[in-house]
């Protein structure tokens, strides 16, 4: 427990995040960095960037509601303090991704409408399953849903986006790297804290596992919608390829050993869901839960 206390204290949070990798950043990126012209000047690219960023805001609003909501049901003081640091991390994530929407030209007065219009319905469901547990003050299910499932998913989605944006959009990829560092800390807490609680109340397992199955289902359905092969996607690929041929951008990006430039959307979806589910399995096993395979969406 003492390692746990030190690793998840407010002191170590201050040293690693605000005084560490977030120092001298502005909304998570270097001051003055801008979205690339390739996105800002092209309506198709800009609309796609807005839609993607909306999903990030929706996911982070859920994480904010979950981490703050779990503070009062946490059984020990150290967990409450950690969740307080996580709450500000998640609020920051909401803020930096909302700021990106403004940077992409969404007006402040249009923000809620944009979120409503573009939020993936399955992502909304995914959040509801988790927040129901949080509202019931169910700490064990809440932490599994938030710090294992939601954040296990978010971590890989952010890493994939980071790999794809590193060369073409340094601003966004810098924002993502700070968020990724935060998520790594949150995921670690979930695993470290919840294992002992599951061992103390094994009777909770079936219900927590059912929640995992439901959340995994909605996650896969969200991915399926996000990677759908559309004419817009072809158009984006064409625009990017042409910019590359003109020498305006250099695409790069390998993730999980795959060259992202050569990967068709269906393959990318398979790689992402496979990676996330594999990690769910490993991490659930470590905390004493059995992974439940969701039905195919
Ligand atoms: Fe987050
Ligand atoms: Fe998080």
PDB file of C-alpha atoms in Angstrom, residues 6-202:
ATOM      1  CA  UNK A   6       3.420   7.370  -3.164  1.00  0.00           C
ATOM      2  CA  UNK A   7       2.713   6.580  -6.806  1.00  0.00           C
ATOM      3  CA  UNK A   8      -0.842   7.930  -6.751  1.00  0.00           C
ATOM      4  CA  UNK A   9      -0.381  10.880  -4.395  1.00  0.00           C
ATOM      5  CA  UNK A  10      -1.156  14.470  -5.285  1.00  0.00           C
ATOM      6  CA  UNK A  11       2.540  15.226  -4.765  1.00  0.00           C
ATOM      7  CA  UNK A  12       3.635  12.796  -7.471  1.00  0.00           C
ATOM      8  CA  UNK A  13       0.856  14.031  -9.751  1.00  0.00           C
ATOM      9  CA  UNK A  14       2.119  17.613  -9.351  1.00  0.00           C
ATOM     10  CA  UNK A  15       5.680  16.614 -10.112  1.00  0.00           C
ATOM     11  CA  UNK A  16       4.924  14.452 -13.118  1.00  0.00           C
ATOM     12  CA  UNK A  17       2.092  16.344 -14.842  1.00  0.00           C
ATOM     13  CA  UNK A  18       1.706  20.115 -14.145  1.00  0.00           C
ATOM     14  CA  UNK A  19       5.381  20.575 -13.237  1.00  0.00           C
ATOM     15  CA  UNK A  20       6.512  17.885 -15.682  1.00  0.00           C
ATOM     16  CA  UNK A  21       5.237  17.108 -19.149  1.00  0.00           C
ATOM     17  CA  UNK A  22       2.546  19.802 -19.096  1.00  0.00           C
ATOM     18  CA  UNK A  23       4.861  22.639 -18.158  1.00  0.00           C
ATOM     19  CA  UNK A  24       4.991  25.380 -20.822  1.00  0.00           C
ATOM     20  CA  UNK A  25       2.116  23.903 -22.796  1.00  0.00           C
ATOM     21  CA  UNK A  26      -0.986  25.744 -23.954  1.00  0.00           C
ATOM     22  CA  UNK A  27      -4.076  23.530 -24.180  1.00  0.00           C
ATOM     23  CA  UNK A  28      -1.640  20.619 -24.212  1.00  0.00           C
ATOM     24  CA  UNK A  29       0.523  21.767 -27.143  1.00  0.00           C
ATOM     25  CA  UNK A  30       3.387  24.208 -27.589  1.00  0.00           C
ATOM     26  CA  UNK A  31       2.224  27.846 -27.505  1.00  0.00           C
ATOM     27  CA  UNK A  32       1.520  29.163 -30.986  1.00  0.00           C
ATOM     28  CA  UNK A  33       1.072  25.795 -32.700  1.00  0.00           C
ATOM     29  CA  UNK A  34      -1.823  25.753 -35.177  1.00  0.00           C
ATOM     30  CA  UNK A  35      -3.933  23.154 -36.941  1.00  0.00           C
ATOM     31  CA  UNK A  36      -2.411  22.501 -40.392  1.00  0.00           C
ATOM     32  CA  UNK A  37      -3.726  24.260 -43.497  1.00  0.00           C
ATOM     33  CA  UNK A  38      -4.536  20.848 -44.974  1.00  0.00           C
ATOM     34  CA  UNK A  39      -7.349  20.576 -42.402  1.00  0.00           C
ATOM     35  CA  UNK A  40      -8.358  24.226 -41.935  1.00  0.00           C
ATOM     36  CA  UNK A  41      -8.611  25.061 -45.644  1.00  0.00           C
ATOM     37  CA  UNK A  42     -10.442  21.958 -46.776  1.00  0.00           C
ATOM     38  CA  UNK A  43     -14.116  21.539 -45.828  1.00  0.00           C
ATOM     39  CA  UNK A  44     -14.054  17.724 -46.058  1.00  0.00           C
ATOM     40  CA  UNK A  45     -10.954  17.392 -43.881  1.00  0.00           C
ATOM     41  CA  UNK A  46     -12.218  19.988 -41.412  1.00  0.00           C
ATOM     42  CA  UNK A  47     -15.626  18.313 -41.019  1.00  0.00           C
ATOM     43  CA  UNK A  48     -13.953  14.949 -40.413  1.00  0.00           C
ATOM     44  CA  UNK A  49     -11.601  16.451 -37.808  1.00  0.00           C
ATOM     45  CA  UNK A  50     -14.594  18.035 -36.039  1.00  0.00           C
ATOM     46  CA  UNK A  51     -16.475  14.738 -36.006  1.00  0.00           C
ATOM     47  CA  UNK A  52     -13.519  12.832 -34.594  1.00  0.00           C
ATOM     48  CA  UNK A  53     -12.863  15.456 -31.938  1.00  0.00           C
ATOM     49  CA  UNK A  54     -16.531  15.404 -30.879  1.00  0.00           C
ATOM     50  CA  UNK A  55     -16.130  11.717 -29.925  1.00  0.00           C
ATOM     51  CA  UNK A  56     -13.111  12.642 -27.792  1.00  0.00           C
ATOM     52  CA  UNK A  57     -15.073  15.352 -25.966  1.00  0.00           C
ATOM     53  CA  UNK A  58     -17.989  12.941 -25.384  1.00  0.00           C
ATOM     54  CA  UNK A  59     -15.639  10.260 -24.004  1.00  0.00           C
ATOM     55  CA  UNK A  60     -13.785  12.715 -21.778  1.00  0.00           C
ATOM     56  CA  UNK A  61     -16.997  14.245 -20.414  1.00  0.00           C
ATOM     57  CA  UNK A  62     -17.968  10.724 -19.382  1.00  0.00           C
ATOM     58  CA  UNK A  63     -14.561  10.209 -17.754  1.00  0.00           C
ATOM     59  CA  UNK A  64     -14.958  13.501 -15.894  1.00  0.00           C
ATOM     60  CA  UNK A  65     -18.399  12.533 -14.606  1.00  0.00           C
ATOM     61  CA  UNK A  66     -17.157   9.052 -13.630  1.00  0.00           C
ATOM     62  CA  UNK A  67     -13.923  10.024 -11.871  1.00  0.00           C
ATOM     63  CA  UNK A  68     -15.553  12.866  -9.917  1.00  0.00           C
ATOM     64  CA  UNK A  69     -18.614  10.719  -9.145  1.00  0.00           C
ATOM     65  CA  UNK A  70     -16.472   7.918  -7.733  1.00  0.00           C
ATOM     66  CA  UNK A  71     -14.696  10.095  -5.160  1.00  0.00           C
ATOM     67  CA  UNK A  72     -17.478   9.822  -2.589  1.00  0.00           C
ATOM     68  CA  UNK A  73     -17.905   6.074  -2.970  1.00  0.00           C
ATOM     69  CA  UNK A  74     -14.161   5.321  -2.701  1.00  0.00           C
ATOM     70  CA  UNK A  75     -13.502   3.172   0.382  1.00  0.00           C
ATOM     71  CA  UNK A  76     -10.159   4.776   1.326  1.00  0.00           C
ATOM     72  CA  UNK A  77      -8.602   8.216   1.518  1.00  0.00           C
ATOM     73  CA  UNK A  78      -5.716   7.528  -0.883  1.00  0.00           C
ATOM     74  CA  UNK A  79      -8.148   6.539  -3.635  1.00  0.00           C
ATOM     75  CA  UNK A  80     -10.211   9.673  -3.033  1.00  0.00           C
ATOM     76  CA  UNK A  81      -7.129  11.842  -3.450  1.00  0.00           C
ATOM     77  CA  UNK A  82      -6.039  10.012  -6.572  1.00  0.00           C
ATOM     78  CA  UNK A  83      -9.532  10.402  -8.054  1.00  0.00           C
ATOM     79  CA  UNK A  84      -9.351  14.116  -7.283  1.00  0.00           C
ATOM     80  CA  UNK A  85      -6.203  14.345  -9.449  1.00  0.00           C
ATOM     81  CA  UNK A  86      -7.884  12.231 -12.090  1.00  0.00           C
ATOM     82  CA  UNK A  87     -10.905  14.530 -12.010  1.00  0.00           C
ATOM     83  CA  UNK A  88      -8.772  17.538 -12.927  1.00  0.00           C
ATOM     84  CA  UNK A  89      -6.960  15.480 -15.599  1.00  0.00           C
ATOM     85  CA  UNK A  90     -10.290  14.555 -17.185  1.00  0.00           C
ATOM     86  CA  UNK A  91     -11.570  18.127 -16.934  1.00  0.00           C
ATOM     87  CA  UNK A  92      -8.393  19.194 -18.718  1.00  0.00           C
ATOM     88  CA  UNK A  93      -8.977  16.586 -21.429  1.00  0.00           C
ATOM     89  CA  UNK A  94     -12.495  17.913 -21.944  1.00  0.00           C
ATOM     90  CA  UNK A  95     -11.046  21.415 -22.161  1.00  0.00           C
ATOM     91  CA  UNK A  96      -8.215  20.695 -24.621  1.00  0.00           C
ATOM     92  CA  UNK A  97     -10.433  18.724 -26.998  1.00  0.00           C
ATOM     93  CA  UNK A  98     -13.190  21.357 -26.747  1.00  0.00           C
ATOM     94  CA  UNK A  99     -10.559  23.976 -27.546  1.00  0.00           C
ATOM     95  CA  UNK A 100      -9.604  21.932 -30.596  1.00  0.00           C
ATOM     96  CA  UNK A 101     -13.204  22.147 -31.783  1.00  0.00           C
ATOM     97  CA  UNK A 102     -12.984  25.957 -31.458  1.00  0.00           C
ATOM     98  CA  UNK A 103      -9.642  25.910 -33.297  1.00  0.00           C
ATOM     99  CA  UNK A 104     -11.370  23.963 -36.082  1.00  0.00           C
ATOM    100  CA  UNK A 105     -13.958  26.711 -36.382  1.00  0.00           C
ATOM    101  CA  UNK A 106     -16.835  25.503 -34.214  1.00  0.00           C
ATOM    102  CA  UNK A 107     -18.454  28.566 -32.623  1.00  0.00           C
ATOM    103  CA  UNK A 108     -18.849  28.563 -28.856  1.00  0.00           C
ATOM    104  CA  UNK A 109     -22.600  28.979 -29.246  1.00  0.00           C
ATOM    105  CA  UNK A 110     -22.703  25.892 -31.500  1.00  0.00           C
ATOM    106  CA  UNK A 111     -20.688  23.583 -29.265  1.00  0.00           C
ATOM    107  CA  UNK A 112     -23.522  21.636 -27.626  1.00  0.00           C
ATOM    108  CA  UNK A 113     -25.333  21.291 -30.950  1.00  0.00           C
ATOM    109  CA  UNK A 114     -22.186  19.984 -32.614  1.00  0.00           C
ATOM    110  CA  UNK A 115     -21.752  17.435 -29.827  1.00  0.00           C
ATOM    111  CA  UNK A 116     -25.382  16.320 -30.103  1.00  0.00           C
ATOM    112  CA  UNK A 117     -25.287  16.077 -33.871  1.00  0.00           C
ATOM    113  CA  UNK A 118     -22.029  14.161 -34.210  1.00  0.00           C
ATOM    114  CA  UNK A 119     -21.789  12.015 -31.061  1.00  0.00           C
ATOM    115  CA  UNK A 120     -21.759   8.356 -31.986  1.00  0.00           C
ATOM    116  CA  UNK A 121     -24.927   6.840 -30.416  1.00  0.00           C
ATOM    117  CA  UNK A 122     -22.996   3.750 -29.330  1.00  0.00           C
ATOM    118  CA  UNK A 123     -20.407   5.867 -27.567  1.00  0.00           C
ATOM    119  CA  UNK A 124     -23.269   7.593 -25.740  1.00  0.00           C
ATOM    120  CA  UNK A 125     -24.614   4.163 -24.707  1.00  0.00           C
ATOM    121  CA  UNK A 126     -21.136   3.062 -23.639  1.00  0.00           C
ATOM    122  CA  UNK A 127     -20.998   6.106 -21.336  1.00  0.00           C
ATOM    123  CA  UNK A 128     -24.501   5.443 -19.957  1.00  0.00           C
ATOM    124  CA  UNK A 129     -23.620   1.885 -18.919  1.00  0.00           C
ATOM    125  CA  UNK A 130     -20.671   3.207 -16.925  1.00  0.00           C
ATOM    126  CA  UNK A 131     -22.390   6.240 -15.416  1.00  0.00           C
ATOM    127  CA  UNK A 132     -25.268   4.095 -14.176  1.00  0.00           C
ATOM    128  CA  UNK A 133     -22.768   2.194 -11.974  1.00  0.00           C
ATOM    129  CA  UNK A 134     -21.231   5.454 -10.810  1.00  0.00           C
ATOM    130  CA  UNK A 135     -24.680   6.837  -9.907  1.00  0.00           C
ATOM    131  CA  UNK A 136     -25.366   3.699  -7.874  1.00  0.00           C
ATOM    132  CA  UNK A 137     -22.173   4.460  -5.907  1.00  0.00           C
ATOM    133  CA  UNK A 138     -20.784   1.131  -7.057  1.00  0.00           C
ATOM    134  CA  UNK A 139     -17.059   1.742  -6.634  1.00  0.00           C
ATOM    135  CA  UNK A 140     -15.791  -1.627  -7.883  1.00  0.00           C
ATOM    136  CA  UNK A 141     -17.870  -1.628 -11.075  1.00  0.00           C
ATOM    137  CA  UNK A 142     -17.230   2.089 -11.572  1.00  0.00           C
ATOM    138  CA  UNK A 143     -13.458   1.737 -11.403  1.00  0.00           C
ATOM    139  CA  UNK A 144     -13.452  -1.321 -13.672  1.00  0.00           C
ATOM    140  CA  UNK A 145     -15.686   0.500 -16.172  1.00  0.00           C
ATOM    141  CA  UNK A 146     -13.724   3.738 -16.017  1.00  0.00           C
ATOM    142  CA  UNK A 147     -10.071   2.848 -15.322  1.00  0.00           C
ATOM    143  CA  UNK A 148      -9.947  -0.497 -17.108  1.00  0.00           C
ATOM    144  CA  UNK A 149     -12.530  -0.395 -19.923  1.00  0.00           C
ATOM    145  CA  UNK A 150     -13.033   3.263 -20.863  1.00  0.00           C
ATOM    146  CA  UNK A 151      -9.401   4.203 -20.358  1.00  0.00           C
ATOM    147  CA  UNK A 152      -8.019   1.002 -21.849  1.00  0.00           C
ATOM    148  CA  UNK A 153      -9.996   1.893 -24.966  1.00  0.00           C
ATOM    149  CA  UNK A 154      -9.101   5.605 -24.895  1.00  0.00           C
ATOM    150  CA  UNK A 155      -5.418   4.872 -24.415  1.00  0.00           C
ATOM    151  CA  UNK A 156      -5.181   2.844 -27.628  1.00  0.00           C
ATOM    152  CA  UNK A 157      -7.401   5.191 -29.631  1.00  0.00           C
ATOM    153  CA  UNK A 158      -5.183   8.116 -28.604  1.00  0.00           C
ATOM    154  CA  UNK A 159      -2.014   6.188 -29.430  1.00  0.00           C
ATOM    155  CA  UNK A 160      -3.372   5.301 -32.856  1.00  0.00           C
ATOM    156  CA  UNK A 161      -4.329   8.942 -33.490  1.00  0.00           C
ATOM    157  CA  UNK A 162      -0.970  10.093 -32.195  1.00  0.00           C
ATOM    158  CA  UNK A 163       0.857   7.800 -34.614  1.00  0.00           C
ATOM    159  CA  UNK A 164      -1.275   8.983 -37.533  1.00  0.00           C
ATOM    160  CA  UNK A 165      -0.919  12.691 -36.695  1.00  0.00           C
ATOM    161  CA  UNK A 166       2.694  12.939 -35.633  1.00  0.00           C
ATOM    162  CA  UNK A 167       4.002  14.069 -39.014  1.00  0.00           C
ATOM    163  CA  UNK A 168       0.956  15.884 -40.409  1.00  0.00           C
ATOM    164  CA  UNK A 169      -0.365  17.652 -37.293  1.00  0.00           C
ATOM    165  CA  UNK A 170       2.248  18.345 -34.590  1.00  0.00           C
ATOM    166  CA  UNK A 171      -0.218  20.512 -32.634  1.00  0.00           C
ATOM    167  CA  UNK A 172      -2.785  17.750 -32.234  1.00  0.00           C
ATOM    168  CA  UNK A 173      -0.190  15.065 -31.653  1.00  0.00           C
ATOM    169  CA  UNK A 174       1.377  17.148 -28.844  1.00  0.00           C
ATOM    170  CA  UNK A 175      -2.044  17.559 -27.216  1.00  0.00           C
ATOM    171  CA  UNK A 176      -2.525  13.811 -27.496  1.00  0.00           C
ATOM    172  CA  UNK A 177       0.813  12.909 -25.935  1.00  0.00           C
ATOM    173  CA  UNK A 178      -0.020  14.747 -22.688  1.00  0.00           C
ATOM    174  CA  UNK A 179      -3.416  13.059 -22.577  1.00  0.00           C
ATOM    175  CA  UNK A 180      -1.810   9.660 -23.210  1.00  0.00           C
ATOM    176  CA  UNK A 181       0.606  10.203 -20.313  1.00  0.00           C
ATOM    177  CA  UNK A 182      -2.362  11.021 -18.047  1.00  0.00           C
ATOM    178  CA  UNK A 183      -4.330   7.983 -19.194  1.00  0.00           C
ATOM    179  CA  UNK A 184      -1.378   5.711 -18.507  1.00  0.00           C
ATOM    180  CA  UNK A 185      -1.473   6.848 -14.868  1.00  0.00           C
ATOM    181  CA  UNK A 186      -5.253   6.321 -14.632  1.00  0.00           C
ATOM    182  CA  UNK A 187      -5.090   2.831 -16.098  1.00  0.00           C
ATOM    183  CA  UNK A 188      -2.352   1.907 -13.601  1.00  0.00           C
ATOM    184  CA  UNK A 189      -4.489   3.046 -10.678  1.00  0.00           C
ATOM    185  CA  UNK A 190      -7.454   0.927 -11.785  1.00  0.00           C
ATOM    186  CA  UNK A 191      -5.395  -2.195 -11.907  1.00  0.00           C
ATOM    187  CA  UNK A 192      -3.523  -1.569  -8.665  1.00  0.00           C
ATOM    188  CA  UNK A 193      -6.500  -0.594  -6.573  1.00  0.00           C
ATOM    189  CA  UNK A 194      -9.234  -2.870  -7.795  1.00  0.00           C
ATOM    190  CA  UNK A 195      -7.549  -6.294  -7.656  1.00  0.00           C
ATOM    191  CA  UNK A 196      -7.733  -6.475  -3.867  1.00  0.00           C
ATOM    192  CA  UNK A 197     -11.344  -5.242  -3.804  1.00  0.00           C
ATOM    193  CA  UNK A 198     -12.426  -7.947  -6.256  1.00  0.00           C
ATOM    194  CA  UNK A 199     -10.712 -10.569  -4.110  1.00  0.00           C
ATOM    195  CA  UNK A 200     -12.610  -9.254  -1.067  1.00  0.00           C
ATOM    196  CA  UNK A 201     -15.992  -9.435  -2.801  1.00  0.00           C
ATOM    197  CA  UNK A 202     -15.950 -12.264  -5.364  1.00  0.00           C
TER     198      UNK A 202
END
